[in-house]
mmCIF file of C-alpha atoms and ligand atoms in Angstrom:
data_model
loop_
_atom_site.group_PDB
_atom_site.id
_atom_site.type_symbol
_atom_site.label_atom_id
_atom_site.label_comp_id
_atom_site.label_asym_id
_atom_site.label_seq_id
_atom_site.Cartn_x
_atom_site.Cartn_y
_atom_site.Cartn_z
ATOM 1 C CA MET A 1 -26.162 -10.390 1.614
ATOM 2 C CA LEU A 2 -27.277 -12.156 -1.484
ATOM 3 C CA ILE A 3 -28.393 -10.326 -4.525
ATOM 4 C CA ARG A 4 -31.262 -11.645 -6.526
ATOM 5 C CA LYS A 5 -29.724 -10.937 -9.915
ATOM 6 C CA HIS A 6 -26.494 -12.821 -9.161
ATOM 7 C CA ILE A 7 -27.270 -15.962 -7.224
ATOM 8 C CA GLU A 8 -30.169 -17.258 -5.288
ATOM 9 C CA PRO A 9 -29.630 -17.682 -1.576
ATOM 10 C CA PRO A 10 -28.259 -21.124 -0.808
ATOM 11 C CA SER A 11 -29.478 -20.563 2.731
ATOM 12 C CA SER A 12 -32.102 -18.022 3.632
ATOM 13 C CA GLU A 13 -30.906 -14.495 4.248
ATOM 14 C CA ILE A 14 -32.566 -14.715 7.587
ATOM 15 C CA THR A 15 -32.166 -18.034 9.338
ATOM 16 C CA PRO A 16 -35.454 -19.812 8.799
ATOM 17 C CA GLU A 17 -37.332 -20.936 11.850
ATOM 18 C CA ARG A 18 -37.059 -24.548 10.681
ATOM 19 C CA GLU A 19 -33.252 -24.398 10.786
ATOM 20 C CA TYR A 20 -33.290 -22.622 14.075
ATOM 21 C CA LEU A 21 -35.615 -25.214 15.609
ATOM 22 C CA ASN A 22 -33.431 -28.041 14.330
ATOM 23 C CA ARG A 23 -30.404 -26.487 15.931
ATOM 24 C CA ARG A 24 -32.283 -25.989 19.143
ATOM 25 C CA GLN A 25 -33.475 -29.585 19.180
ATOM 26 C CA PHE A 26 -29.910 -30.673 18.540
ATOM 27 C CA LEU A 27 -28.511 -28.672 21.416
ATOM 28 C CA GLY A 28 -31.316 -29.650 23.733
ATOM 29 C CA MET A 29 -32.512 -27.511 26.577
ATOM 30 C CA VAL A 30 -29.865 -28.679 29.013
ATOM 31 C CA GLY A 31 -27.066 -27.948 26.556
ATOM 32 C CA SER A 32 -28.326 -24.426 25.882
ATOM 33 C CA MET A 33 -28.666 -23.653 29.558
ATOM 34 C CA GLY A 34 -25.075 -24.782 30.054
ATOM 35 C CA ALA A 35 -23.914 -22.545 27.227
ATOM 36 C CA ILE A 36 -25.715 -19.549 28.672
ATOM 37 C CA THR A 37 -24.135 -20.057 32.057
ATOM 38 C CA ALA A 38 -20.682 -20.417 30.543
ATOM 39 C CA ALA A 39 -21.221 -17.295 28.454
ATOM 40 C CA GLY A 40 -22.299 -15.351 31.521
ATOM 41 C CA ALA A 41 -19.153 -16.389 33.340
ATOM 42 C CA LEU A 42 -17.034 -15.350 30.392
ATOM 43 C CA THR A 43 -18.750 -11.950 30.260
ATOM 44 C CA GLN A 44 -17.619 -11.380 33.802
ATOM 45 C CA ALA A 45 -14.111 -12.593 33.074
ATOM 46 C CA VAL A 46 -13.743 -10.440 29.990
ATOM 47 C CA LEU A 47 -15.368 -7.399 31.510
ATOM 48 C CA GLY A 48 -12.694 -7.452 34.146
ATOM 49 C CA ALA A 49 -10.155 -6.650 31.446
ATOM 50 C CA VAL A 50 -12.016 -4.532 28.911
ATOM 51 C CA GLN A 51 -11.754 -0.926 28.053
ATOM 52 C CA PRO A 52 -15.094 0.637 28.902
ATOM 53 C CA ALA A 53 -15.649 2.237 25.473
ATOM 54 C CA GLY A 54 -18.725 0.560 24.055
ATOM 55 C CA ALA A 55 -18.529 -2.471 26.290
ATOM 56 C CA GLN A 56 -21.890 -4.113 26.644
ATOM 57 C CA GLN A 57 -22.310 -4.521 30.365
ATOM 58 C CA GLY A 58 -25.088 -6.850 31.298
ATOM 59 C CA GLU A 59 -25.582 -8.521 27.921
ATOM 60 C CA GLU A 60 -24.941 -12.216 27.528
ATOM 61 C CA LEU A 61 -22.173 -13.079 25.128
ATOM 62 C CA THR A 62 -23.253 -15.138 22.166
ATOM 63 C CA ASP A 63 -22.042 -18.703 22.325
ATOM 64 C CA GLU A 64 -18.560 -18.804 20.765
ATOM 65 C CA GLU A 65 -19.405 -21.924 18.806
ATOM 66 C CA LYS A 66 -22.220 -20.093 17.014
ATOM 67 C CA VAL A 67 -20.122 -17.042 16.173
ATOM 68 C CA THR A 68 -17.348 -19.221 14.729
ATOM 69 C CA SER A 69 -19.532 -21.593 12.691
ATOM 70 C CA TYR A 70 -22.233 -19.321 11.195
ATOM 71 C CA ASN A 71 -20.299 -16.897 9.009
ATOM 72 C CA ASN A 72 -20.423 -14.628 6.005
ATOM 73 C CA TYR A 73 -17.128 -14.776 4.127
ATOM 74 C CA TYR A 74 -17.720 -15.147 0.421
ATOM 75 C CA GLU A 75 -14.056 -15.819 -0.308
ATOM 76 C CA PHE A 76 -14.666 -19.222 1.271
ATOM 77 C CA GLY A 77 -18.189 -19.874 -0.007
ATOM 78 C CA THR A 78 -21.689 -18.467 0.205
ATOM 79 C CA ASP A 79 -23.297 -20.853 2.712
ATOM 80 C CA LYS A 80 -23.033 -19.972 6.375
ATOM 81 C CA GLU A 81 -21.073 -23.128 7.180
ATOM 82 C CA ASP A 82 -18.647 -22.771 4.225
ATOM 83 C CA PRO A 83 -16.140 -20.326 5.784
ATOM 84 C CA LYS A 84 -15.310 -22.604 8.697
ATOM 85 C CA ALA A 85 -15.147 -25.693 6.484
ATOM 86 C CA ASN A 86 -13.008 -24.073 3.767
ATOM 87 C CA SER A 87 -10.690 -21.655 5.563
ATOM 88 C CA GLN A 88 -8.788 -23.861 7.972
ATOM 89 C CA ARG A 89 -5.638 -24.014 5.833
ATOM 90 C CA PHE A 90 -5.656 -20.306 4.997
ATOM 91 C CA ARG A 91 -2.173 -18.878 5.715
ATOM 92 C CA THR A 92 -2.314 -15.872 8.040
ATOM 93 C CA ARG A 93 1.485 -15.542 8.471
ATOM 94 C CA PRO A 94 3.569 -13.933 7.167
ATOM 95 C CA TRP A 95 1.106 -11.055 6.661
ATOM 96 C CA THR A 96 1.729 -7.574 5.335
ATOM 97 C CA VAL A 97 -0.564 -4.559 5.260
ATOM 98 C CA LYS A 98 0.090 -1.946 2.592
ATOM 99 C CA VAL A 99 -0.505 1.650 3.733
ATOM 100 C CA GLU A 100 -0.851 3.984 0.757
ATOM 101 C CA GLY A 101 -2.552 6.976 -0.819
ATOM 102 C CA LEU A 102 -2.836 10.404 0.766
ATOM 103 C CA CYS A 103 -0.618 9.912 3.804
ATOM 104 C CA ARG A 104 2.940 10.682 4.822
ATOM 105 C CA ASN A 105 3.945 7.275 6.158
ATOM 106 C CA LYS A 106 3.307 4.908 3.281
ATOM 107 C CA GLY A 107 4.716 1.448 3.058
ATOM 108 C CA ASP A 108 4.356 -2.269 3.474
ATOM 109 C CA MET A 109 3.933 -2.998 7.160
ATOM 110 C CA PRO A 110 4.520 -6.487 8.531
ATOM 111 C CA LEU A 111 1.477 -7.234 10.680
ATOM 112 C CA ASP A 112 3.447 -7.390 13.920
ATOM 113 C CA GLY A 113 4.985 -3.990 13.190
ATOM 114 C CA LEU A 114 1.542 -2.553 12.487
ATOM 115 C CA LEU A 115 0.174 -3.833 15.780
ATOM 116 C CA SER A 116 3.072 -3.636 18.210
ATOM 117 C CA PRO A 117 3.119 0.110 19.020
ATOM 118 C CA SER A 118 -0.495 -0.155 20.238
ATOM 119 C CA LYS A 119 -1.960 -1.572 23.392
ATOM 120 C CA VAL A 120 -4.156 -4.577 22.661
ATOM 121 C CA GLU A 121 -7.653 -4.166 24.122
ATOM 122 C CA ASP A 122 -10.582 -6.464 24.806
ATOM 123 C CA ARG A 123 -13.990 -5.033 23.962
ATOM 124 C CA ILE A 124 -17.450 -6.518 23.954
ATOM 125 C CA TYR A 125 -19.584 -5.202 21.112
ATOM 126 C CA ARG A 126 -22.981 -5.935 19.680
ATOM 127 C CA PHE A 127 -22.769 -7.131 16.077
ATOM 128 C CA ARG A 128 -25.709 -6.671 13.686
ATOM 129 C CA CYS A 129 -25.758 -8.263 10.255
ATOM 130 C CA VAL A 130 -27.834 -6.577 7.546
ATOM 131 C CA GLU A 131 -29.628 -9.938 7.246
ATOM 132 C CA ALA A 132 -31.266 -9.275 10.647
ATOM 133 C CA TRP A 133 -29.270 -11.655 12.825
ATOM 134 C CA SER A 134 -27.035 -10.382 15.607
ATOM 135 C CA ALA A 135 -24.543 -11.381 18.274
ATOM 136 C CA VAL A 136 -22.640 -10.040 21.268
ATOM 137 C CA ILE A 137 -18.932 -10.704 20.786
ATOM 138 C CA PRO A 138 -15.812 -10.151 22.903
ATOM 139 C CA TRP A 139 -13.204 -8.850 20.461
ATOM 140 C CA ARG A 140 -9.495 -8.278 20.940
ATOM 141 C CA GLY A 141 -7.628 -5.721 18.884
ATOM 142 C CA ILE A 142 -6.226 -2.240 18.535
ATOM 143 C CA PRO A 143 -7.958 1.045 17.726
ATOM 144 C CA LEU A 144 -8.032 1.742 13.998
ATOM 145 C CA ALA A 145 -7.320 5.362 14.951
ATOM 146 C CA ASP A 146 -3.843 4.342 16.192
ATOM 147 C CA VAL A 147 -2.877 2.963 12.800
ATOM 148 C CA ILE A 148 -4.311 5.983 11.012
ATOM 149 C CA ARG A 149 -2.435 8.413 13.238
ATOM 150 C CA ARG A 150 0.812 6.586 12.535
ATOM 151 C CA ALA A 151 0.080 6.701 8.791
ATOM 152 C CA ASP A 152 -0.280 10.476 9.175
ATOM 153 C CA PRO A 153 -2.939 11.299 6.556
ATOM 154 C CA LEU A 154 -2.495 14.416 4.432
ATOM 155 C CA PRO A 155 -5.067 17.222 4.781
ATOM 156 C CA GLY A 156 -6.739 16.105 1.534
ATOM 157 C CA ALA A 157 -7.454 12.591 2.866
ATOM 158 C CA LYS A 158 -11.174 12.269 3.550
ATOM 159 C CA PHE A 159 -11.738 8.508 3.373
ATOM 160 C CA VAL A 160 -9.953 5.259 3.958
ATOM 161 C CA GLU A 161 -10.473 2.411 1.523
ATOM 162 C CA ILE A 162 -9.845 -1.057 2.940
ATOM 163 C CA TYR A 163 -9.077 -4.211 0.950
ATOM 164 C CA THR A 164 -9.160 -7.941 1.630
ATOM 165 C CA LEU A 165 -6.429 -10.236 0.314
ATOM 166 C CA LEU A 166 -6.841 -11.345 -3.296
ATOM 167 C CA ASP A 167 -5.564 -14.908 -3.567
ATOM 168 C CA PRO A 168 -7.795 -17.275 -5.521
ATOM 169 C CA SER A 169 -5.330 -20.124 -4.859
ATOM 170 C CA GLN A 170 -6.272 -19.969 -1.184
ATOM 171 C CA MET A 171 -9.738 -18.458 -1.400
ATOM 172 C CA PRO A 172 -11.947 -20.709 -3.495
ATOM 173 C CA GLY A 173 -14.789 -18.189 -3.626
ATOM 174 C CA GLN A 174 -12.535 -15.810 -5.559
ATOM 175 C CA ARG A 175 -12.481 -18.309 -8.417
ATOM 176 C CA SER A 176 -16.138 -17.497 -9.042
ATOM 177 C CA GLY A 177 -17.795 -14.206 -9.869
ATOM 178 C CA SER A 178 -20.400 -14.132 -7.095
ATOM 179 C CA ILE A 179 -19.190 -10.635 -6.120
ATOM 180 C CA SER A 180 -16.252 -8.566 -7.395
ATOM 181 C CA TRP A 181 -12.848 -9.307 -5.887
ATOM 182 C CA PRO A 182 -11.045 -8.301 -3.833
ATOM 183 C CA TYR A 183 -13.657 -7.391 -1.218
ATOM 184 C CA VAL A 184 -13.441 -3.644 -0.596
ATOM 185 C CA GLU A 185 -14.873 -1.460 2.138
ATOM 186 C CA GLY A 186 -14.447 2.119 3.182
ATOM 187 C CA LEU A 187 -15.049 4.636 5.932
ATOM 188 C CA ARG A 188 -15.055 8.388 6.107
ATOM 189 C CA LEU A 189 -11.867 9.392 7.916
ATOM 190 C CA ASP A 190 -13.732 10.723 10.968
ATOM 191 C CA GLU A 191 -15.660 7.434 11.234
ATOM 192 C CA ALA A 192 -12.416 5.504 10.958
ATOM 193 C CA MET A 193 -10.864 7.655 13.704
ATOM 194 C CA HIS A 194 -13.805 7.056 16.046
ATOM 195 C CA PRO A 195 -12.668 5.316 19.246
ATOM 196 C CA LEU A 196 -15.176 2.484 18.745
ATOM 197 C CA ALA A 197 -13.584 1.427 15.434
ATOM 198 C CA LEU A 198 -11.366 -1.566 16.110
ATOM 199 C CA LEU A 199 -8.900 -3.607 14.091
ATOM 200 C CA ALA A 200 -9.502 -7.042 15.556
ATOM 201 C CA THR A 201 -6.911 -9.760 15.884
ATOM 202 C CA GLY A 202 -8.819 -11.960 18.284
ATOM 203 C CA MET A 203 -12.147 -12.909 19.813
ATOM 204 C CA TYR A 204 -13.254 -14.789 22.947
ATOM 205 C CA GLY A 205 -9.780 -14.241 24.374
ATOM 206 C CA LYS A 206 -8.088 -16.152 21.541
ATOM 207 C CA THR A 207 -6.523 -15.473 18.167
ATOM 208 C CA LEU A 208 -9.138 -14.691 15.536
ATOM 209 C CA PRO A 209 -10.309 -17.869 13.778
ATOM 210 C CA ASN A 210 -9.744 -17.857 10.022
ATOM 211 C CA GLN A 211 -13.474 -17.894 9.292
ATOM 212 C CA ASN A 212 -13.925 -14.724 11.350
ATOM 213 C CA GLY A 213 -11.312 -12.785 9.389
ATOM 214 C CA ALA A 214 -7.835 -13.678 10.640
ATOM 215 C CA PRO A 215 -5.352 -12.245 10.936
ATOM 216 C CA LEU A 216 -6.889 -8.755 10.874
ATOM 217 C CA ARG A 217 -10.487 -7.556 10.422
ATOM 218 C CA LEU A 218 -12.402 -4.381 10.964
ATOM 219 C CA VAL A 219 -15.063 -4.065 13.665
ATOM 220 C CA VAL A 220 -17.361 -1.029 13.484
ATOM 221 C CA PRO A 221 -20.233 -2.020 15.769
ATOM 222 C CA TRP A 222 -22.667 0.765 14.829
ATOM 223 C CA LYS A 223 -22.660 -0.377 11.190
ATOM 224 C CA TYR A 224 -24.044 -3.447 9.474
ATOM 225 C CA GLY A 225 -21.789 -6.491 9.519
ATOM 226 C CA PHE A 226 -20.745 -6.224 5.894
ATOM 227 C CA LYS A 227 -18.647 -3.126 6.697
ATOM 228 C CA ASN A 228 -16.547 -5.358 8.992
ATOM 229 C CA ILE A 229 -14.092 -6.414 6.299
ATOM 230 C CA LYS A 230 -11.928 -9.481 6.913
ATOM 231 C CA ALA A 231 -8.318 -10.468 6.095
ATOM 232 C CA ILE A 232 -7.205 -6.866 5.559
ATOM 233 C CA VAL A 233 -4.104 -6.298 3.401
ATOM 234 C CA ARG A 234 -4.392 -2.690 2.304
ATOM 235 C CA LEU A 235 -5.418 0.708 3.699
ATOM 236 C CA LYS A 236 -5.602 3.501 1.151
ATOM 237 C CA PHE A 237 -6.287 7.140 2.035
ATOM 238 C CA THR A 238 -8.367 8.904 -0.614
ATOM 239 C CA ASP A 239 -10.106 12.195 -1.261
ATOM 240 C CA SER A 240 -13.220 10.605 -2.752
ATOM 241 C CA GLN A 241 -15.778 8.189 -1.383
ATOM 242 C CA PRO A 242 -14.805 4.588 -2.097
ATOM 243 C CA THR A 243 -17.206 2.250 -3.856
ATOM 244 C CA SER A 244 -17.560 -0.795 -1.656
ATOM 245 C CA THR A 245 -18.066 -4.321 -2.931
ATOM 246 C CA TRP A 246 -21.722 -4.355 -1.885
ATOM 247 C CA MET A 247 -22.436 -0.934 -3.393
ATOM 248 C CA ARG A 248 -20.998 -2.245 -6.633
ATOM 249 C CA ALA A 249 -23.150 -5.368 -6.405
ATOM 250 C CA ALA A 250 -26.460 -3.653 -5.521
ATOM 251 C CA SER A 251 -26.281 0.056 -4.759
ATOM 252 C CA ASN A 252 -30.034 0.262 -4.159
ATOM 253 C CA GLU A 253 -29.699 -2.294 -1.346
ATOM 254 C CA TYR A 254 -26.340 -1.535 0.270
ATOM 255 C CA GLY A 255 -25.129 2.013 0.810
ATOM 256 C CA PHE A 256 -21.742 3.413 1.717
ATOM 257 C CA TYR A 257 -22.661 4.325 5.285
ATOM 258 C CA ALA A 258 -24.534 1.142 6.262
ATOM 259 C CA ASN A 259 -25.289 2.522 9.692
ATOM 260 C CA VAL A 260 -27.638 0.247 11.603
ATOM 261 C CA ASN A 261 -30.997 2.000 11.298
ATOM 262 C CA PRO A 262 -34.219 0.243 12.271
ATOM 263 C CA THR A 263 -36.305 2.929 10.526
ATOM 264 C CA VAL A 264 -34.845 2.294 7.067
ATOM 265 C CA ASP A 265 -35.784 -1.128 5.757
ATOM 266 C CA HIS A 266 -33.755 -3.129 3.327
ATOM 267 C CA PRO A 267 -35.755 -3.184 0.064
ATOM 268 C CA ARG A 268 -36.492 -6.863 0.664
ATOM 269 C CA TRP A 269 -36.932 -7.109 4.428
ATOM 270 C CA SER A 270 -37.527 -5.102 7.604
ATOM 271 C CA GLN A 271 -34.628 -3.842 9.714
ATOM 272 C CA ALA A 272 -36.820 -3.076 12.711
ATOM 273 C CA ARG A 273 -35.875 -6.211 14.640
ATOM 274 C CA ASP A 274 -33.085 -8.739 14.810
ATOM 275 C CA ARG A 275 -32.580 -12.184 16.234
ATOM 276 C CA LYS A 276 -29.504 -12.880 18.282
ATOM 277 C CA LEU A 277 -27.839 -16.143 17.268
ATOM 278 C CA GLY A 278 -29.179 -18.767 19.641
ATOM 279 C CA ASP A 279 -32.291 -16.813 20.633
ATOM 280 C CA LEU A 280 -35.812 -17.762 19.705
ATOM 281 C CA LEU A 281 -37.353 -14.318 19.461
ATOM 282 C CA ARG A 282 -36.491 -11.174 17.577
ATOM 283 C CA LYS A 283 -35.951 -7.994 19.526
ATOM 284 C CA PRO A 284 -36.141 -4.367 18.386
ATOM 285 C CA THR A 285 -32.908 -3.193 16.776
ATOM 286 C CA PRO A 286 -31.661 0.020 18.403
ATOM 287 C CA MET A 287 -30.547 3.007 16.315
ATOM 288 C CA PHE A 288 -26.849 2.739 15.445
ATOM 289 C CA ASN A 289 -27.052 -0.725 17.019
ATOM 290 C CA GLY A 290 -27.135 0.863 20.480
ATOM 291 C CA TYR A 291 -24.160 3.208 19.947
ATOM 292 C CA GLU A 292 -26.196 6.326 19.213
ATOM 293 C CA ALA A 293 -24.776 8.322 22.111
ATOM 294 C CA GLN A 294 -21.245 7.704 20.858
ATOM 295 C CA VAL A 295 -21.641 8.074 17.082
ATOM 296 C CA ALA A 296 -24.755 10.126 16.198
ATOM 297 C CA SER A 297 -22.738 13.365 16.079
ATOM 298 C CA LEU A 298 -20.761 11.958 13.123
ATOM 299 C CA TYR A 299 -23.933 12.199 11.057
ATOM 300 C CA SER A 300 -25.588 15.349 12.332
ATOM 301 C CA GLY A 301 -27.345 17.221 9.538
ATOM 302 C CA MET A 302 -27.243 14.209 7.210
ATOM 303 C CA ASP A 303 -30.353 12.620 5.730
ATOM 304 C CA LEU A 304 -29.934 9.038 6.915
ATOM 305 C CA ARG A 305 -32.604 7.805 4.497
ATOM 306 C CA ARG A 306 -30.615 9.003 1.523
ATOM 307 C CA ASN A 307 -27.230 8.202 3.060
ATOM 308 C CA PHE A 308 -28.165 4.651 4.045
HETATM 309 N N1 MTE B 401 -15.186 -9.636 4.587
HETATM 310 C C1 MTE B 401 -14.806 -10.292 3.466
HETATM 311 N N2 MTE B 401 -13.560 -10.152 3.035
HETATM 312 N N3 MTE B 401 -15.651 -11.091 2.775
HETATM 313 C C2 MTE B 401 -16.966 -11.243 3.153
HETATM 314 O O1 MTE B 401 -17.717 -11.971 2.475
HETATM 315 N N4 MTE B 401 -18.702 -10.647 4.757
HETATM 316 C C3 MTE B 401 -19.184 -9.530 5.590
HETATM 317 C C4 MTE B 401 -18.196 -9.176 6.692
HETATM 318 N N5 MTE B 401 -16.836 -9.135 6.182
HETATM 319 C C5 MTE B 401 -17.409 -10.561 4.330
HETATM 320 C C6 MTE B 401 -16.468 -9.786 5.028
HETATM 321 C C7 MTE B 401 -20.486 -9.792 6.170
HETATM 322 S S1 MTE B 401 -21.792 -9.764 5.092
HETATM 323 C C8 MTE B 401 -20.660 -9.998 7.502
HETATM 324 S S2 MTE B 401 -22.216 -10.080 8.181
HETATM 325 C C9 MTE B 401 -19.527 -10.183 8.399
HETATM 326 O O2 MTE B 401 -18.293 -10.158 7.725
HETATM 327 C C10 MTE B 401 -19.670 -11.512 9.097
HETATM 328 O O3 MTE B 401 -18.681 -11.670 10.058
HETATM 329 P P1 MTE B 401 -18.609 -13.021 10.890
HETATM 330 O O4 MTE B 401 -18.628 -14.151 9.908
HETATM 331 O O5 MTE B 401 -17.349 -12.952 11.666
HETATM 332 O O6 MTE B 401 -19.834 -13.043 11.767
#
């Protein structure tokens, strides 16, 4: 996610082979085989409970340890290992989400009140970072559409703008100007209402770890990882397209839509393939990260090269 003009990458945007090989040597072949077997068992266990929408039958889950220790979360630092190291004392309770803008039911919602009317679901989704690494993750959460319906948007609401907590006393990264704070993302209202869009509160059958966005983060699996905003405190319904943090930082590199699209390269690297955390080889990245059948109709008639 790094932008040349701001800061040079402290670690490569795409995990270098050297680092990968080191990790592999560290784990050793026996260790990795064990992890794969455990992940396979977990897939079965989780699949027993999941909602079918978007569930990735037949794909191995990524090792939990990798997903919780290789993170992008600039509020806690720009190296992949920083979020885990620096977020352990982050306070995720009490937590309030402000619902505002063009909707009938505005207000400050305590997190439990926001979540409790909905049924919590487990869903396995592919995750694809714009940096060309990927994962398969069992999430736990509620449909974003539920929260939006309860907010009752006005007819003029066309987008939802989503904000991360701003608290430099707890988030050391916010004391520097690497990107603008607070982190902001946005979706068109029909994207946000799509049944695949999840507000996650957990992963791997447990509460969401702080480094992965506790207590509440967005998961939109057909979009690049940076749309999946963490530590959400505010949902604002608007009539105009929000400017996201990464658009503000480098609009030629990161667009509003950020749909996974292997035919549109990032200006500095190819998006044709990705490497799953823990894998040796890159594999072709599918259109919309494999969710084309579910989401392509949202973009019919749009030029996906211009609306990247
Ligand atoms: N949300 C906030 N608030 N701050 C961030 O820096 N990074 C994004 C996204 N959400 C980020 C964020 C990016 S670039 C990615 S790839 C994913 O979180 C990474 O999620 P993960 O660390 O759980 O894999």
